[in-house]
PDB file of C-alpha atoms in Angstrom:
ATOM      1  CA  UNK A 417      -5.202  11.939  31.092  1.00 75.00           C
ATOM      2  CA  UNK A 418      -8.503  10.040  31.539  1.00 84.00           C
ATOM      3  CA  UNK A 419      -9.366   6.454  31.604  1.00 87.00           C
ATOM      4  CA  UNK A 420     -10.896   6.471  27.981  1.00 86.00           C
ATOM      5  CA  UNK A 421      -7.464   8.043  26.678  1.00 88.00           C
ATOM      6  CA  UNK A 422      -5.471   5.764  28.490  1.00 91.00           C
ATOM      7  CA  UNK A 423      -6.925   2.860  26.846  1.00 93.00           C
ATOM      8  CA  UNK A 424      -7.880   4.271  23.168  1.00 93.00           C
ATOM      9  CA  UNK A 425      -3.641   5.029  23.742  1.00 94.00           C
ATOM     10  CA  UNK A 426      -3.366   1.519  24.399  1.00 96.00           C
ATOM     11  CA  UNK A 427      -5.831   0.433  21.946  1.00 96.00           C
ATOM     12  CA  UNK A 428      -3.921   2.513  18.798  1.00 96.00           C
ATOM     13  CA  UNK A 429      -0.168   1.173  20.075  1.00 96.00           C
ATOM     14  CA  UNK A 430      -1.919  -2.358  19.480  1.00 97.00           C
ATOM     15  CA  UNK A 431      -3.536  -1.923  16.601  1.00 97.00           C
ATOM     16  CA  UNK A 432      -0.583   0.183  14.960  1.00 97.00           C
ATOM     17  CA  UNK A 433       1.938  -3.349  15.989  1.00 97.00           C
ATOM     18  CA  UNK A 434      -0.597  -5.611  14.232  1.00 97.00           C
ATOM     19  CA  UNK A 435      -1.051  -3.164  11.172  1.00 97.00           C
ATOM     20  CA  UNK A 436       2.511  -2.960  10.444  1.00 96.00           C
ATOM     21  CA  UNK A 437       4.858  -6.083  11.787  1.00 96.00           C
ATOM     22  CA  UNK A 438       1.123  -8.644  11.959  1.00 95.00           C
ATOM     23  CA  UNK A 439      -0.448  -7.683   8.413  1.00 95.00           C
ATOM     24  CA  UNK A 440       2.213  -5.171   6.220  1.00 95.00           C
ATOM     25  CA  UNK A 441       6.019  -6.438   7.095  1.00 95.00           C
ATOM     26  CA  UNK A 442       4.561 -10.352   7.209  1.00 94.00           C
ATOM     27  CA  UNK A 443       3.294  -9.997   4.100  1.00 91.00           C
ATOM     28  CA  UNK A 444       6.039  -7.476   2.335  1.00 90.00           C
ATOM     29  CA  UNK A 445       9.173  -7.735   4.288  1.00 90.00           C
ATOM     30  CA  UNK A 446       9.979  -3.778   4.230  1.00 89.00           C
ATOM     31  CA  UNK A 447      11.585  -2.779   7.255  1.00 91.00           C
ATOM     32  CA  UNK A 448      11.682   1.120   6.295  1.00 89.00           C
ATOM     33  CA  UNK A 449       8.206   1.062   6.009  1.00 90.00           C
ATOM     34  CA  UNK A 450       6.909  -0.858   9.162  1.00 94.00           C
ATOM     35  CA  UNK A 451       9.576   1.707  11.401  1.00 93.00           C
ATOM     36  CA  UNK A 452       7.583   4.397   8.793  1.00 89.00           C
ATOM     37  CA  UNK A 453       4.325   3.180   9.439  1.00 93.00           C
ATOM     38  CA  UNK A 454       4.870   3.470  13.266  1.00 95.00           C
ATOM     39  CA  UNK A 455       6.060   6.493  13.612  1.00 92.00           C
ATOM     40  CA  UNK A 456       3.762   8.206  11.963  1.00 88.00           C
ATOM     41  CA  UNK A 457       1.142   6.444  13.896  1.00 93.00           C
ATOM     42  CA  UNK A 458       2.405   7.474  17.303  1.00 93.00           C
ATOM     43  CA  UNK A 459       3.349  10.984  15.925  1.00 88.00           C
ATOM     44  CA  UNK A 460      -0.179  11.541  14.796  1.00 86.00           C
ATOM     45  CA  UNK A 461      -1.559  10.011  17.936  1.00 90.00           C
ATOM     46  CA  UNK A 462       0.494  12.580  19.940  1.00 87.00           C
ATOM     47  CA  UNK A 463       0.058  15.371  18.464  1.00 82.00           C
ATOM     48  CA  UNK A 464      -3.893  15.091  18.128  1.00 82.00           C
ATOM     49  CA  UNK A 465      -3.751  14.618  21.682  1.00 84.00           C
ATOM     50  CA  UNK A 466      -2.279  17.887  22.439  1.00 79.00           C
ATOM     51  CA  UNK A 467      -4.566  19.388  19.863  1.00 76.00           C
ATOM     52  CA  UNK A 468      -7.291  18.106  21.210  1.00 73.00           C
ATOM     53  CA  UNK A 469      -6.734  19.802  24.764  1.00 67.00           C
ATOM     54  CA  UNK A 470      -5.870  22.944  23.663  1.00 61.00           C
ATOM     55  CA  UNK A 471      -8.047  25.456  22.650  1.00 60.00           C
ATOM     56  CA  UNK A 472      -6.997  24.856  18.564  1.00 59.00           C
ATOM     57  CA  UNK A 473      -9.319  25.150  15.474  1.00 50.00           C
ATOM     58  CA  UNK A 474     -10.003  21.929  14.044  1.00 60.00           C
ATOM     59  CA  UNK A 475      -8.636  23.594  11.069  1.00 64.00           C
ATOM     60  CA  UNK A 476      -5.332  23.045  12.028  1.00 60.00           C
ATOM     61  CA  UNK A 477      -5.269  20.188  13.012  1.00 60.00           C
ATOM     62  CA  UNK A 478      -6.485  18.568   9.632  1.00 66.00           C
ATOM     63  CA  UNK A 479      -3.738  21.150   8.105  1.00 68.00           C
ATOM     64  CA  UNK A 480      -1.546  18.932  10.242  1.00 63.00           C
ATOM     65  CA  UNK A 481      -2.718  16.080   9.011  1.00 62.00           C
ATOM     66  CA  UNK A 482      -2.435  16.901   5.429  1.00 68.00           C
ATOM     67  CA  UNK A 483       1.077  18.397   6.050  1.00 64.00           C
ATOM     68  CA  UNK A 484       2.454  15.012   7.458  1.00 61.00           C
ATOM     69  CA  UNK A 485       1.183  12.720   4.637  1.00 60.00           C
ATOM     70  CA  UNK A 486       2.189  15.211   1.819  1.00 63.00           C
ATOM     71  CA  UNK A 487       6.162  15.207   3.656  1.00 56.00           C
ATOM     72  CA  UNK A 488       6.606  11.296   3.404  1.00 54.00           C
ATOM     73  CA  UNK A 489       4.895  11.241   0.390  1.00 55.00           C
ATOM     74  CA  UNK A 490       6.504  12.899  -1.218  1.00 57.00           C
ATOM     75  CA  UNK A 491      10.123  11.451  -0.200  1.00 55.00           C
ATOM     76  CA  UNK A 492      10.485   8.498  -2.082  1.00 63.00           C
ATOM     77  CA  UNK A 493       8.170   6.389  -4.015  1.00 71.00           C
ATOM     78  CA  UNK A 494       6.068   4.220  -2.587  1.00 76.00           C
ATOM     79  CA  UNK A 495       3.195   1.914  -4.218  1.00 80.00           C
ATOM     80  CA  UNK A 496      -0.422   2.301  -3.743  1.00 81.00           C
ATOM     81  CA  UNK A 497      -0.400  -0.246  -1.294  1.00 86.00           C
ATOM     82  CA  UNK A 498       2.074   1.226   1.635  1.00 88.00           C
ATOM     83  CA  UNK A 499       0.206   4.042   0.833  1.00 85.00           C
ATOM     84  CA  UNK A 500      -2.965   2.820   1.711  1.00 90.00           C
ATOM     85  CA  UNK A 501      -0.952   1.046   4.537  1.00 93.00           C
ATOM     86  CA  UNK A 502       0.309   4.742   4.982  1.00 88.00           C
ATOM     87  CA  UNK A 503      -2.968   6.725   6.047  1.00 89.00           C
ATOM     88  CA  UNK A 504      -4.500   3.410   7.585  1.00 93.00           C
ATOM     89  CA  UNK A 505      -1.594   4.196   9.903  1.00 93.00           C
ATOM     90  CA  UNK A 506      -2.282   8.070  10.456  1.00 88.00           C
ATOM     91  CA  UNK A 507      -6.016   7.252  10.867  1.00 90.00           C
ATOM     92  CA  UNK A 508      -6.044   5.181  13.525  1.00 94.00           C
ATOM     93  CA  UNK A 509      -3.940   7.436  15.072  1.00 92.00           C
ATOM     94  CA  UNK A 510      -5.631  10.814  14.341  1.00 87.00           C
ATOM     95  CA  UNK A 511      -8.996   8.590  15.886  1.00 90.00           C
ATOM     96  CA  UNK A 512      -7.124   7.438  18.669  1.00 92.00           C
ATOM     97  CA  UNK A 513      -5.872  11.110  19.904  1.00 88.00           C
ATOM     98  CA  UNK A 514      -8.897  13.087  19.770  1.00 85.00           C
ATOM     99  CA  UNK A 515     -10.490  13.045  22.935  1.00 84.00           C
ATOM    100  CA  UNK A 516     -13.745  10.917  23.234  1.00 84.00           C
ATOM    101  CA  UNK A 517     -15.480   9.605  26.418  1.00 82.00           C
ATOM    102  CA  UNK A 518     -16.625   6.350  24.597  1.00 91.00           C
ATOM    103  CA  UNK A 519     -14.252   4.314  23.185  1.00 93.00           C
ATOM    104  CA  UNK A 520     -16.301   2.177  21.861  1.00 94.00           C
ATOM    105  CA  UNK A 521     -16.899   3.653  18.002  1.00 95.00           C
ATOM    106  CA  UNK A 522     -13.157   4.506  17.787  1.00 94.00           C
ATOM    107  CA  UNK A 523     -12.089   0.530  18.705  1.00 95.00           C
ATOM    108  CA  UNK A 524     -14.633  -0.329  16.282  1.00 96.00           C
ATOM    109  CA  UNK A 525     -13.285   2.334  13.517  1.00 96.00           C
ATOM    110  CA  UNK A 526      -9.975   1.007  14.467  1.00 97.00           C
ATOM    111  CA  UNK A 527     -10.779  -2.736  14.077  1.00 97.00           C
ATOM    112  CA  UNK A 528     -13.051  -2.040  11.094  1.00 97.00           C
ATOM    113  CA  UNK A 529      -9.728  -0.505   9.317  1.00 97.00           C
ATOM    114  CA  UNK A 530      -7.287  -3.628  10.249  1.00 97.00           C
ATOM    115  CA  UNK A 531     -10.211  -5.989   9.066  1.00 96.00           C
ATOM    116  CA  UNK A 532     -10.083  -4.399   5.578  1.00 96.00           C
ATOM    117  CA  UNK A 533      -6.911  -3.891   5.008  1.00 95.00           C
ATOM    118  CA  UNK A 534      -6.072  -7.674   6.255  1.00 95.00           C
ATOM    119  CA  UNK A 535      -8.638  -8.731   3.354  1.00 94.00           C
ATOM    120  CA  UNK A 536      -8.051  -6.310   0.406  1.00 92.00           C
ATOM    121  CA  UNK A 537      -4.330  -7.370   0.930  1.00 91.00           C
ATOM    122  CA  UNK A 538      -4.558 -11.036   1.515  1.00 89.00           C
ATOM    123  CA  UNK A 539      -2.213 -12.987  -0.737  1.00 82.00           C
ATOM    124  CA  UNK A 540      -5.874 -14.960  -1.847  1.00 83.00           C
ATOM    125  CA  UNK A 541      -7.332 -11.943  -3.212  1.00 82.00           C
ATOM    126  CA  UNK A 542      -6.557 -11.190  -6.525  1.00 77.00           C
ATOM    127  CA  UNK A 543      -3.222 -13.391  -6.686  1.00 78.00           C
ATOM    128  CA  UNK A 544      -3.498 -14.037 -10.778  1.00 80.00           C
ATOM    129  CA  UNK A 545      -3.056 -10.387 -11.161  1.00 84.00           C
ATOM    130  CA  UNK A 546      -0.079  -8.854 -11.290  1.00 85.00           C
ATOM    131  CA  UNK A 547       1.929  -5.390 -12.992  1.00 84.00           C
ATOM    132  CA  UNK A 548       5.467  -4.760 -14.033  1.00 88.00           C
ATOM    133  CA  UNK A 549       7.312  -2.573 -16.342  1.00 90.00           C
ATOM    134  CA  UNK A 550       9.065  -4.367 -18.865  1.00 93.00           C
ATOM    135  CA  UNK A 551      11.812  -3.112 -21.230  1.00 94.00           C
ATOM    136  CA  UNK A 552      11.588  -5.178 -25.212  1.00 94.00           C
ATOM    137  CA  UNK A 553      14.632  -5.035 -26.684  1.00 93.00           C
ATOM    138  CA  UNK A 554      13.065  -3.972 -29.720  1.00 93.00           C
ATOM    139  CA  UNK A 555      10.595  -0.502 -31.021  1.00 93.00           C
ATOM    140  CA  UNK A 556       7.203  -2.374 -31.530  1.00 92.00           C
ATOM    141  CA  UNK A 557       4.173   0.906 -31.983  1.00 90.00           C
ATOM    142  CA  UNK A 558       1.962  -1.736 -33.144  1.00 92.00           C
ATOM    143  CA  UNK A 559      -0.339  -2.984 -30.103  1.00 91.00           C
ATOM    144  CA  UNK A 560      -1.623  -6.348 -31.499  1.00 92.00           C
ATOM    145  CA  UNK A 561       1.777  -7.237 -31.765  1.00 93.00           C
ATOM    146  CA  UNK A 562       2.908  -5.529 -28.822  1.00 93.00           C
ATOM    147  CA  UNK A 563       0.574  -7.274 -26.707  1.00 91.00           C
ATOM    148  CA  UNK A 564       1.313 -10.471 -28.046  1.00 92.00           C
ATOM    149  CA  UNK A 565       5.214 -10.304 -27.632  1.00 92.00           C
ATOM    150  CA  UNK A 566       4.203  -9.174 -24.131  1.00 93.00           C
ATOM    151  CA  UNK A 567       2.324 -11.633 -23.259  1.00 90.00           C
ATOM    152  CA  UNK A 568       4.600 -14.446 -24.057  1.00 90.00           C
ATOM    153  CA  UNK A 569       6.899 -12.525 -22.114  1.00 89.00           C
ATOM    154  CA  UNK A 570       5.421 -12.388 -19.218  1.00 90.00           C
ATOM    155  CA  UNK A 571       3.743 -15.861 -18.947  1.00 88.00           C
ATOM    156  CA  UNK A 572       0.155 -14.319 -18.741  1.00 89.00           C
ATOM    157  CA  UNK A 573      -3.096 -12.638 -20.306  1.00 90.00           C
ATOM    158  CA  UNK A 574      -2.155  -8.923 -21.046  1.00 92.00           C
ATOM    159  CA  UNK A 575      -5.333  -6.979 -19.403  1.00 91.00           C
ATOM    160  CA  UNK A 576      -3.922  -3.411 -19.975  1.00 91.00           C
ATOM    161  CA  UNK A 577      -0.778  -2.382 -21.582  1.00 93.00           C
ATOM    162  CA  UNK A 578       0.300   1.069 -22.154  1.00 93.00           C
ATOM    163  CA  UNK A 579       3.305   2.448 -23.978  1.00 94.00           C
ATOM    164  CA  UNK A 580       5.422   4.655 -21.555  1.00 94.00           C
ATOM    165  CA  UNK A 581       8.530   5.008 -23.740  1.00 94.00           C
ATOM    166  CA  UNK A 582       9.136   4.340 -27.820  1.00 94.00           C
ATOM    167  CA  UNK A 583      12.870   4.764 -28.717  1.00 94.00           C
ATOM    168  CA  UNK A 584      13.371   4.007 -32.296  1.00 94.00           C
ATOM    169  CA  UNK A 585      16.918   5.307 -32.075  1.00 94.00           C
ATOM    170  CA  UNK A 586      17.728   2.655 -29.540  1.00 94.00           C
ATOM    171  CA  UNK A 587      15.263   0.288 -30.704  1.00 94.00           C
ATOM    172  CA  UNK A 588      13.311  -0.381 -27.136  1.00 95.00           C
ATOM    173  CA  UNK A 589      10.190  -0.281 -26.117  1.00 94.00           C
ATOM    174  CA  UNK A 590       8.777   0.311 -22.122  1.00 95.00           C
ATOM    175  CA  UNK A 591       5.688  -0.777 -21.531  1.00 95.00           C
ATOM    176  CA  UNK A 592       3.530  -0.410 -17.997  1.00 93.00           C
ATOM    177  CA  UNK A 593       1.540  -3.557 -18.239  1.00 93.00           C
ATOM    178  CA  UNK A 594      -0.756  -5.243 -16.328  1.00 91.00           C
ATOM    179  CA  UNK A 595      -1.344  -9.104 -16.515  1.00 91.00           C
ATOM    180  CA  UNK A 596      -2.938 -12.341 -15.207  1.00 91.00           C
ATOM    181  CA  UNK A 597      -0.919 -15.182 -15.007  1.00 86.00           C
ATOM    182  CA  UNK A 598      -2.490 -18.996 -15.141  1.00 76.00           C
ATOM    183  CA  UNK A 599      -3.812 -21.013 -12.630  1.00 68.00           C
ATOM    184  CA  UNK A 600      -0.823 -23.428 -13.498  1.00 63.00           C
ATOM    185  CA  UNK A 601       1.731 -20.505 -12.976  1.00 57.00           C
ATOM    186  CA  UNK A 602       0.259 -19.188  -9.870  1.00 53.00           C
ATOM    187  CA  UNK A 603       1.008 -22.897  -7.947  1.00 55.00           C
ATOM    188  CA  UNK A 604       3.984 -22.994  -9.588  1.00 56.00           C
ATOM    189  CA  UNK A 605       5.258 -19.758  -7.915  1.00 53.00           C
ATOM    190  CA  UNK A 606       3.724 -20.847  -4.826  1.00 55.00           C
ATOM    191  CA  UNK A 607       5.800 -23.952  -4.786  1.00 54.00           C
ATOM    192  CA  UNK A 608       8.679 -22.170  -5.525  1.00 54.00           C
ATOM    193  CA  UNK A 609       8.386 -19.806  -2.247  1.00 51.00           C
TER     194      UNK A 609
END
């Protein structure tokens, strides 16, 4: 191993610690998915490494890296967040393995993908919206009324609501909506934390 792999090693086992216990399990408190996001990190990292000293077509290896996200994907559901958090993961390491005499763009790829993820997630950004699935206890098809209900439900400003299930036999209604609470709301919850 060379100097420059030593380090971009180094580099990737740093960045992969802050990515998942500094920024994702801080933030969301999921074990599973911080011992996930590592992992796959270090996996990836490996395994580019070899690739990239053999004699392999590139071809491969981006089948490999395809293969891996499609497997955990597709074993249990995760939101679009960990999944972002999810290929941020197997990014830095796919960058960090491939062989490179100047580190220097990679550490900057690297840093570039921990500075956006630690702003697009911030608890700051965005904190008035919010999305849940919510169950009436009653079949409402009419979507003035529907949002209204909903709304009062939910303590907030209905910004898109959409009807995943109408059961007139049992007389419910599911509905995938999206919402902004108040101002007054949001400090409330805060205080409440």
């Amino acid at each position: 191993m060379t100097i420059p792999s030593i380090l971009l090693i180094a580099i990737d086992l740093a960045a992969a610690l802050v990515l998942s216990l500094g920024l994702y399990y801080r933030r969301h408190r999921r074990r599973d998915l911080v011992v996930a996001f590592l992992g796959v990190n270090v996996g990836v990292m490996a395994v580019a490494s070899v690739l990239g000293t053999a004699e392999v077509a590139l071809g491969l290896g981006l089948g490999l890296f395809g293969v891996l996200s499609i497997i955990r994907l597709r074993s249990s559901e995760i939101s679009q967040r960990e999944v972002a958090y999810y290929f941020a993961a197997l990014a830095m390491g796919l960058m960090a393995g491939l062989p490179t005499t100047d580190i220097r763009p990679v550490a900057a790829l690297i840093a570039l993908i921990l500075g956006v993820l630690w702003a697009a997630d911030h608890p700051r950004i965005l904190s008035r919206s919010r999305h849940q699935i919510v169950r009436l206890d009653r079949a409402e098809s009419d979507e003035a009324t529907l949002r209204a209900v909903v709304g009062q439900r939910v303590g907030g400003e209905i910004t898109s609501l959409t009807v995943q299930e109408l059961d007139f036999v049992n007389d419910t209604t599911l509905v995938d909506v999206r919402f902004r609470i108040s101002t007054e709301a949001r400090v409330a919850a805060e205080v409440i934390r």
